[in-house]
Amino acid sequence: MSDYDFDLFVIGAGSGGVRASRVAAGHGAKVAVAEEYRVGGTCVIRGCVPKKLLVYGAHFAEDLKDARRFGWNVPDCGFEWPTLRDNVLAEVDRLEGLYKNTLDSHQVELIPERAAITGPHSVHLASGREVTAKHILIATGAWPVVPEIEGAEHGITSNEMFHLEACPRRLAIVGGGYIANEFAGIFHQFGSQVTLVNRSSTLLRGYDESVRDRLMQISMGKGIQFRFNAQLDKIEKMDDGTLCVHFKDGDPIPCDVVLFAAGRRPHTDGLGLENAGVEVNEKGAIKVDDHSRTSCESIYAVGDVTDRLQLTPVAIREGHAFADTVFGGNPRTVDYDCVPSAVFSDPPLAGVGLTEAQAKNKLGTVKVYTSDFRPMKNVLAGREERALYKMVVDATTDRVVGLHMIGPDAPEILQAAAIAVKAGLTKQQFDDTVALHPSMAEELVLLK
Ligand code: NDP
């Protein structure tokens, strides 16, 4: 008999926490997971999943317009935000149910309460219950950063965007990263006048420059407005409800909704880390070793709260590797090399491996191949938007070290191509593959 109530106590039922709970239970551990809000975490409840559904919903604006060029007699169509919003929220409810079923079917006890650590093996629940566990896993994710400016309370974060009463006529988005560009694309298609406000002149830091530039150029062409090198001063609420975003320099922007998309901070407030000597780094992220173990031997952490790579599939891998290591007798670590990622902007962009700049710094001599083309669907639709694919190759070994693309379905295409990059294939091996014609992806084996 164990001296503890549980073998594993997980705090946070998001992607990392649920995977770790399920796998640990599958290895025979007695597991409980505490969740103060909803099962599924950021990805399922207020992130990737509802966002992607909005992306699909938004794209109909262009598809319906383009359909006329393909012979369809499309009447003028109106868009009803409440219908899409409610259908998306219903889908989120359904998925949450599936996540709960998974926990249930693996005999994981779900405790719908806030939990805080009181020692290396103990947790206090909001109801007052004290619980002990041999191991504790922190999987509390991250939380949106709200800039500390006067009137910040008038702004909202991505958490609230999925619940808006109405589609804003004017939307100002603070930030130039993933969330900013994704919501800019979505709400522009819904008919909002979107202004993206960025503190520097660089969007999507970390992605390849050519691809970022192409997104900016296309976004501007569509009518999304940008305010670069903008220093926020305050947000003022006018008598008629209009929000006015003021800057240290330059004209204010009037709008109906201000969305803060200025990064996400590890979610550790009130977790009681100090009670068990769990250390955090200068960004507030929990410090962990390769096996996700914190500075306290019995406590582990996975996912966004560790700020390694804030991506759902990474959190899932970390949670799985943790459970296999601690409960499955199979110690393993996560390989962070060549993790593909995408921004579901309009059009979407995706990348894997080194950018051209990173490759030059790391390898010295690199060869770069690009294809800058107008997808045939865009040609017939009369759309000027061009796609851009870029391959970065180690000039010494001919190995493809980076692949970056923007254009229709770029994330779908890149996921498949990422296997080849991860496997270390050469440019010649790409070229040896016969093109699949006509497709956009065939550009990858025809790069000159
Ligand atoms: P990002 O880190 O992508 O972008 C943050 C943006 O906000 C940057 O432009 C940054 O500027 C700016 N910024 C940072 N601090 C401030 C501040 N105090 N005032 C004004 N601007 C500021 O964060 P997001 O919030 O967009 O997304 C959070 C994370 O969630 C992402 O990093 C990503 O890992 C994940 N995510 C992934 C998605 C996907 O996989 N498709 C979708 C959405 C989120 P600067 O560049 O100058 O630092």
Coordinates of C-alpha atoms in Angstrom, one line a residue, residues 35-447:
E35 CA -9.0 21.6 -13.1
E36 CA -10.4 24.9 -11.9
Y37 CA -12.1 25.7 -15.2
R38 CA -12.9 23.3 -18.1
V39 CA -11.3 20.1 -19.2
G40 CA -9.3 20.5 -22.4
G41 CA -7.3 23.6 -21.5
T42 CA -6.3 26.4 -23.9
C43 CA -6.2 24.3 -27.0
V44 CA -9.7 22.8 -26.8
I45 CA -11.6 25.5 -24.9
R46 CA -10.2 28.9 -26.0
G47 CA -7.4 28.3 -28.5
C48 CA -6.4 26.1 -31.4
V49 CA -9.7 24.3 -31.9
P50 CA -12.3 27.1 -31.7
K51 CA -9.8 29.4 -33.5
K52 CA -9.4 27.0 -36.4
L53 CA -13.2 26.6 -36.7
L54 CA -13.4 30.4 -36.9
V55 CA -10.7 30.3 -39.7
Y56 CA -12.9 27.9 -41.6
G57 CA -15.9 30.1 -41.0
A58 CA -14.1 33.2 -42.1
H59 CA -12.7 31.7 -45.3
F60 CA -16.2 31.4 -46.8
A61 CA -16.2 35.2 -47.3
E62 CA -13.6 34.7 -50.1
D63 CA -14.8 31.3 -51.2
L64 CA -18.3 32.7 -51.8
K65 CA -16.9 35.6 -53.8
D66 CA -14.6 33.3 -55.8
A67 CA -17.3 30.8 -56.5
R68 CA -18.9 33.3 -59.0
R69 CA -15.8 33.1 -61.2
F70 CA -16.2 29.3 -61.1
G71 CA -19.7 29.7 -62.5
W72 CA -21.8 29.6 -59.3
N73 CA -24.7 31.9 -59.1
V74 CA -24.1 33.1 -55.5
P75 CA -26.6 35.6 -54.2
D76 CA -25.4 38.3 -51.8
C77 CA -24.7 36.5 -48.6
G78 CA -24.9 37.9 -45.1
F79 CA -22.8 36.7 -42.2
E80 CA -24.3 35.9 -38.8
W81 CA -21.7 35.9 -36.1
P82 CA -24.0 34.5 -33.3
T83 CA -24.7 31.4 -35.4
L84 CA -21.0 30.6 -36.0
R85 CA -20.1 31.5 -32.4
D86 CA -22.8 29.3 -30.9
N87 CA -22.0 26.4 -33.2
V88 CA -18.3 26.6 -32.4
L89 CA -19.0 26.8 -28.7
A90 CA -21.3 23.8 -29.0
E91 CA -18.4 21.9 -30.7
V92 CA -16.1 22.9 -27.8
D93 CA -18.7 21.5 -25.4
R94 CA -18.7 18.2 -27.3
L95 CA -14.9 17.9 -27.3
E96 CA -14.8 18.7 -23.6
G97 CA -17.2 15.8 -23.0
L98 CA -14.8 13.5 -25.0
Y99 CA -11.9 14.6 -22.9
K100 CA -13.8 13.9 -19.7
N101 CA -14.8 10.5 -21.0
T102 CA -11.1 9.7 -21.7
L103 CA -10.2 10.5 -18.1
D104 CA -13.2 8.6 -16.8
S105 CA -12.5 5.5 -18.9
H106 CA -8.9 5.4 -17.6
Q107 CA -10.1 5.7 -14.0
V108 CA -8.5 9.1 -13.5
E109 CA -10.3 11.1 -10.8
L110 CA -11.3 14.5 -12.0
I111 CA -11.4 17.1 -9.3
P112 CA -13.1 20.3 -10.6
E113 CA -11.4 22.6 -8.2
R114 CA -8.4 24.9 -8.0
A115 CA -5.3 23.2 -6.4
A116 CA -2.2 24.7 -4.8
I117 CA 1.0 23.0 -3.8
T118 CA 1.6 22.9 0.0
G119 CA 4.7 20.7 0.0
P120 CA 6.7 18.2 -2.2
H121 CA 3.9 15.7 -1.9
S122 CA 0.9 17.6 -0.9
V123 CA -1.8 19.7 -2.4
H124 CA -4.6 21.9 -1.0
L125 CA -7.9 22.0 -2.8
A126 CA -10.2 25.0 -2.9
S127 CA -12.9 22.9 -1.0
G128 CA -10.4 22.6 1.8
R129 CA -9.5 19.0 1.1
E130 CA -5.8 18.1 1.5
V131 CA -4.4 15.5 -0.8
T132 CA -1.1 13.7 -0.9
A133 CA 0.7 12.2 -3.9
K134 CA 4.0 10.5 -4.7
H135 CA 4.4 12.7 -7.7
I136 CA 2.9 16.0 -8.7
L137 CA 2.7 17.2 -12.3
I138 CA 2.1 20.9 -13.0
A139 CA 0.4 21.5 -16.3
T140 CA -1.3 24.8 -15.8
G141 CA -0.4 26.3 -19.1
A142 CA 0.0 30.0 -19.8
W143 CA -2.2 33.1 -19.6
P144 CA -2.5 36.1 -21.9
V145 CA -0.3 39.1 -21.0
V146 CA -2.3 42.4 -20.6
P147 CA 0.0 45.4 -21.0
E148 CA 0.1 47.6 -17.9
I149 CA -1.5 50.8 -19.4
E150 CA -4.3 53.1 -18.3
G151 CA -7.6 51.7 -19.4
A152 CA -6.3 48.2 -20.0
E153 CA -9.5 46.9 -18.4
H154 CA -11.4 48.0 -21.5
G155 CA -9.5 45.5 -23.6
I156 CA -10.0 41.8 -23.9
T157 CA -7.8 38.8 -24.6
S158 CA -8.2 35.8 -27.0
N159 CA -10.1 34.1 -24.1
E160 CA -13.0 36.4 -24.6
M161 CA -12.9 36.7 -28.4
F162 CA -14.8 33.4 -28.8
H163 CA -17.8 34.8 -26.8
L164 CA -18.2 38.3 -28.3
E165 CA -21.9 39.4 -28.3
A166 CA -21.4 40.9 -31.8
C167 CA -18.8 41.1 -34.5
P168 CA -17.0 44.3 -33.9
R169 CA -17.2 46.9 -36.7
R170 CA -13.7 48.1 -35.8
L171 CA -11.1 45.9 -34.1
A172 CA -7.7 47.0 -32.8
I173 CA -5.3 44.2 -32.1
V174 CA -2.3 44.8 -29.9
G175 CA 0.7 42.5 -30.8
G176 CA 2.2 41.1 -34.0
G177 CA 2.5 37.4 -33.2
Y178 CA 0.4 34.3 -33.8
I179 CA -2.8 35.4 -32.1
A180 CA -2.7 38.9 -33.6
N181 CA -2.3 37.7 -37.2
E182 CA -4.8 34.9 -36.9
F183 CA -7.6 37.1 -35.4
A184 CA -6.7 39.8 -37.9
G185 CA -7.4 37.4 -40.8
I186 CA -10.5 36.0 -39.3
F187 CA -12.2 39.3 -38.3
H188 CA -11.2 41.0 -41.5
Q189 CA -13.1 38.3 -43.4
F190 CA -16.1 38.8 -41.2
G191 CA -16.2 42.4 -42.3
S192 CA -14.5 44.2 -39.3
Q193 CA -12.1 47.0 -40.0
V194 CA -8.9 45.6 -38.4
T195 CA -5.9 47.5 -37.2
L196 CA -2.9 45.6 -36.0
V197 CA -0.8 47.6 -33.5
N198 CA 2.8 46.4 -33.1
R199 CA 5.5 47.7 -30.8
S200 CA 8.2 47.0 -33.4
S201 CA 8.2 46.8 -37.2
T202 CA 8.6 43.0 -37.1
L203 CA 5.7 40.6 -37.3
L204 CA 5.9 37.0 -36.2
R205 CA 9.5 37.1 -34.9
G206 CA 11.1 33.6 -35.4
Y207 CA 9.5 32.9 -38.8
D208 CA 11.5 33.3 -42.1
E209 CA 11.7 36.9 -43.2
S210 CA 10.5 36.5 -46.7
V211 CA 7.4 34.6 -45.6
R212 CA 6.6 37.2 -42.9
D213 CA 7.0 40.0 -45.5
R214 CA 4.7 38.2 -47.8
L215 CA 2.0 37.9 -45.1
M216 CA 2.3 41.6 -44.4
Q217 CA 2.1 42.6 -48.0
I218 CA -1.0 40.4 -48.6
S219 CA -2.7 41.5 -45.4
M220 CA -2.2 45.2 -46.4
G221 CA -3.5 44.4 -49.9
K222 CA -6.7 43.0 -48.3
G223 CA -7.2 46.1 -46.3
I224 CA -5.9 45.2 -42.8
Q225 CA -4.2 48.2 -41.4
F226 CA -0.9 48.3 -39.5
R227 CA 0.5 50.6 -36.9
F228 CA 4.2 49.8 -36.5
N229 CA 6.6 51.0 -33.8
A230 CA 3.6 52.0 -31.8
Q231 CA 4.0 52.7 -28.1
L232 CA 0.6 52.4 -26.3
D233 CA -0.3 55.2 -24.0
K234 CA -3.8 54.4 -22.8
I235 CA -7.3 53.2 -23.8
E236 CA -10.1 55.6 -23.3
K237 CA -13.8 54.7 -23.2
M238 CA -15.9 57.4 -24.8
D239 CA -19.5 58.2 -23.9
D240 CA -20.9 56.4 -27.0
G241 CA -19.0 53.2 -26.0
T242 CA -16.2 53.7 -28.6
L243 CA -12.8 52.7 -27.3
C244 CA -10.0 55.0 -28.2
V245 CA -6.4 53.6 -28.3
H246 CA -3.9 56.4 -27.6
F247 CA -0.2 56.2 -28.4
K248 CA 2.8 58.1 -27.1
D249 CA 3.1 59.3 -30.7
G250 CA 0.6 59.5 -33.5
D251 CA -3.2 59.7 -33.9
P252 CA -5.4 57.6 -31.7
I253 CA -7.4 54.7 -33.1
P254 CA -11.1 54.5 -32.4
C255 CA -12.5 51.0 -32.3
D256 CA -15.2 48.8 -30.7
V257 CA -13.0 46.0 -29.4
V258 CA -9.3 46.1 -28.3
L259 CA -7.7 42.6 -28.3
F260 CA -4.5 42.1 -26.4
A261 CA -2.4 39.5 -28.2
A262 CA 0.9 40.4 -26.6
G263 CA 2.2 37.0 -25.6
R264 CA 1.2 34.4 -23.0
R265 CA 2.9 34.2 -19.6
P266 CA 3.4 30.9 -17.6
H267 CA 0.4 30.4 -15.4
T268 CA 1.8 30.0 -11.9
D269 CA 0.1 32.6 -9.8
G270 CA -1.0 31.3 -6.4
L271 CA 0.3 27.8 -7.2
G272 CA 2.4 27.6 -4.1
L273 CA 5.6 26.7 -5.9
E274 CA 7.6 28.3 -3.0
N275 CA 6.2 25.7 -0.6
A276 CA 8.1 22.9 -2.4
G277 CA 11.1 24.8 -3.6
V278 CA 10.0 24.8 -7.3
E279 CA 12.1 27.3 -9.1
V280 CA 11.1 29.6 -11.9
N281 CA 13.3 31.4 -14.5
E282 CA 13.4 35.1 -15.2
K283 CA 10.3 34.9 -17.3
G284 CA 8.3 33.1 -14.6
A285 CA 8.5 29.7 -16.3
I286 CA 9.0 26.6 -14.2
K287 CA 12.6 25.4 -14.6
V288 CA 12.7 21.7 -15.6
D289 CA 15.4 19.2 -16.8
D290 CA 15.2 17.0 -19.9
H291 CA 12.7 14.7 -18.1
S292 CA 10.5 17.7 -17.1
R293 CA 11.5 17.3 -13.5
T294 CA 11.5 20.6 -11.5
S295 CA 14.0 21.6 -8.8
C296 CA 11.8 19.6 -6.4
E297 CA 12.5 15.9 -6.9
S298 CA 8.8 14.8 -6.7
I299 CA 7.4 17.5 -8.8
Y300 CA 7.3 17.7 -12.6
A301 CA 6.0 20.3 -15.1
V302 CA 5.0 20.1 -18.8
G303 CA 3.6 22.4 -21.4
D304 CA 3.3 26.1 -21.6
V305 CA 4.0 26.6 -17.9
T306 CA 7.6 25.6 -18.7
D307 CA 7.8 27.9 -21.8
R308 CA 9.9 25.5 -23.9
L309 CA 7.8 25.7 -27.0
Q310 CA 4.2 27.0 -26.5
L311 CA 2.6 24.5 -28.8
T312 CA -0.1 21.9 -28.1
P313 CA 1.6 18.9 -29.7
V314 CA 4.8 19.7 -27.7
A315 CA 2.9 19.7 -24.4
I316 CA 1.3 16.4 -25.4
R317 CA 4.7 14.9 -26.1
E318 CA 6.1 16.2 -22.9
G319 CA 3.2 14.8 -20.9
H320 CA 3.5 11.4 -22.6
A321 CA 7.2 11.2 -22.1
F322 CA 6.9 12.2 -18.4
A323 CA 4.3 9.4 -17.8
D324 CA 6.4 6.8 -19.7
T325 CA 9.5 7.9 -17.8
V326 CA 8.0 7.9 -14.3
F327 CA 5.4 5.3 -14.5
G328 CA 6.2 3.2 -17.5
G329 CA 9.8 2.2 -16.8
N330 CA 10.7 3.8 -20.2
P331 CA 12.7 6.9 -19.6
R332 CA 12.4 9.2 -22.6
T333 CA 12.9 12.8 -23.5
V334 CA 11.2 15.0 -26.1
D335 CA 13.1 15.9 -29.3
Y336 CA 12.7 19.6 -30.0
D337 CA 14.6 19.6 -33.2
C338 CA 12.6 20.4 -36.4
V339 CA 9.2 21.0 -34.7
P340 CA 6.9 22.3 -37.5
S341 CA 4.6 25.2 -36.7
A342 CA 2.0 27.3 -38.5
V343 CA 0.2 30.5 -38.2
F344 CA -3.4 30.2 -39.4
S345 CA -3.4 33.7 -40.8
D346 CA -5.1 34.5 -44.2
P347 CA -3.3 33.0 -46.1
P348 CA -1.7 30.7 -43.6
L349 CA 2.0 30.3 -43.2
A350 CA 4.1 27.4 -41.9
G351 CA 7.7 26.5 -41.3
V352 CA 10.1 23.8 -40.1
G353 CA 13.8 23.9 -39.4
L354 CA 16.1 26.8 -39.8
T355 CA 15.2 30.1 -41.3
E356 CA 17.6 31.4 -44.0
A357 CA 19.2 33.8 -41.5
Q358 CA 19.5 31.1 -38.8
A359 CA 21.0 28.7 -41.3
K360 CA 23.6 31.3 -42.5
N361 CA 24.6 31.9 -38.9
K362 CA 24.9 28.2 -38.1
L363 CA 26.2 26.7 -41.3
G364 CA 28.0 29.5 -43.1
T365 CA 27.2 28.5 -46.7
V366 CA 23.6 27.7 -47.6
K367 CA 21.7 27.5 -50.8
V368 CA 18.2 28.9 -50.9
Y369 CA 15.5 27.8 -53.4
T370 CA 12.3 29.7 -53.8
S371 CA 9.1 29.3 -55.7
D372 CA 6.9 32.4 -55.9
F373 CA 3.7 31.5 -57.7
R374 CA 0.1 32.3 -58.1
P375 CA -2.0 29.2 -57.2
M376 CA -4.1 28.3 -60.2
K377 CA -7.3 28.7 -58.1
N378 CA -6.3 32.3 -57.4
V379 CA -5.6 32.9 -61.1
L380 CA -9.1 31.9 -62.2
A381 CA -10.6 33.7 -59.2
G382 CA -8.8 36.8 -60.3
R383 CA -6.9 37.0 -57.0
E384 CA -3.5 38.6 -57.1
E385 CA -2.3 36.8 -54.0
R386 CA 0.9 34.8 -54.6
A387 CA 2.2 31.9 -52.6
L388 CA 5.9 31.6 -51.6
Y389 CA 7.8 28.5 -50.8
K390 CA 11.4 28.6 -49.6
M391 CA 13.8 25.8 -49.1
V392 CA 17.0 26.3 -47.2
V393 CA 19.8 23.8 -48.0
D394 CA 23.1 23.1 -46.3
A395 CA 25.5 23.8 -49.2
T396 CA 28.1 21.3 -48.0
T397 CA 25.8 18.3 -47.5
D398 CA 22.9 19.1 -49.7
R399 CA 20.6 18.5 -46.7
V400 CA 17.4 20.4 -46.5
V401 CA 17.6 22.3 -43.2
G402 CA 14.6 24.5 -43.4
L403 CA 11.3 24.8 -45.3
H404 CA 9.0 27.8 -45.1
M405 CA 5.8 28.5 -46.9
I406 CA 2.9 30.8 -47.2
G407 CA -0.1 30.1 -49.3
P408 CA -3.4 28.2 -49.3
D409 CA -3.1 25.0 -47.2
A410 CA 0.5 25.7 -46.3
P411 CA 0.2 24.0 -42.9
E412 CA -1.3 20.8 -44.5
I413 CA 1.5 20.7 -47.0
L414 CA 4.2 21.5 -44.6
Q415 CA 3.2 18.8 -42.1
A416 CA 4.0 16.1 -44.7
A417 CA 7.2 17.8 -45.9
A418 CA 8.4 18.2 -42.3
I419 CA 8.8 14.4 -42.2
A420 CA 11.4 14.7 -44.9
V421 CA 13.2 17.6 -43.3
K422 CA 13.2 15.8 -39.9
A423 CA 14.5 12.7 -41.6
G424 CA 17.4 14.8 -43.0
L425 CA 16.7 14.2 -46.7
T426 CA 18.7 16.1 -49.3
K427 CA 17.6 18.5 -52.0
Q428 CA 18.4 15.8 -54.5
Q429 CA 16.1 13.4 -52.8
F430 CA 13.3 15.9 -53.0
D431 CA 14.1 16.3 -56.7
D432 CA 14.1 12.6 -57.2
T433 CA 10.4 12.5 -56.2
V434 CA 8.1 12.9 -59.2
A435 CA 5.8 15.9 -59.0
L436 CA 2.1 15.3 -58.3
H437 CA 0.4 17.4 -60.9
P438 CA -1.4 19.8 -60.7
S439 CA -0.9 20.6 -57.1
M440 CA 0.7 23.4 -55.1
A441 CA 2.8 21.0 -53.2
E442 CA 4.6 19.9 -56.4
E443 CA 6.6 23.1 -56.2
L444 CA 8.6 21.4 -53.4
V445 CA 10.1 18.9 -55.8
L446 CA 10.5 21.4 -58.7
L447 CA 12.5 24.1 -56.9

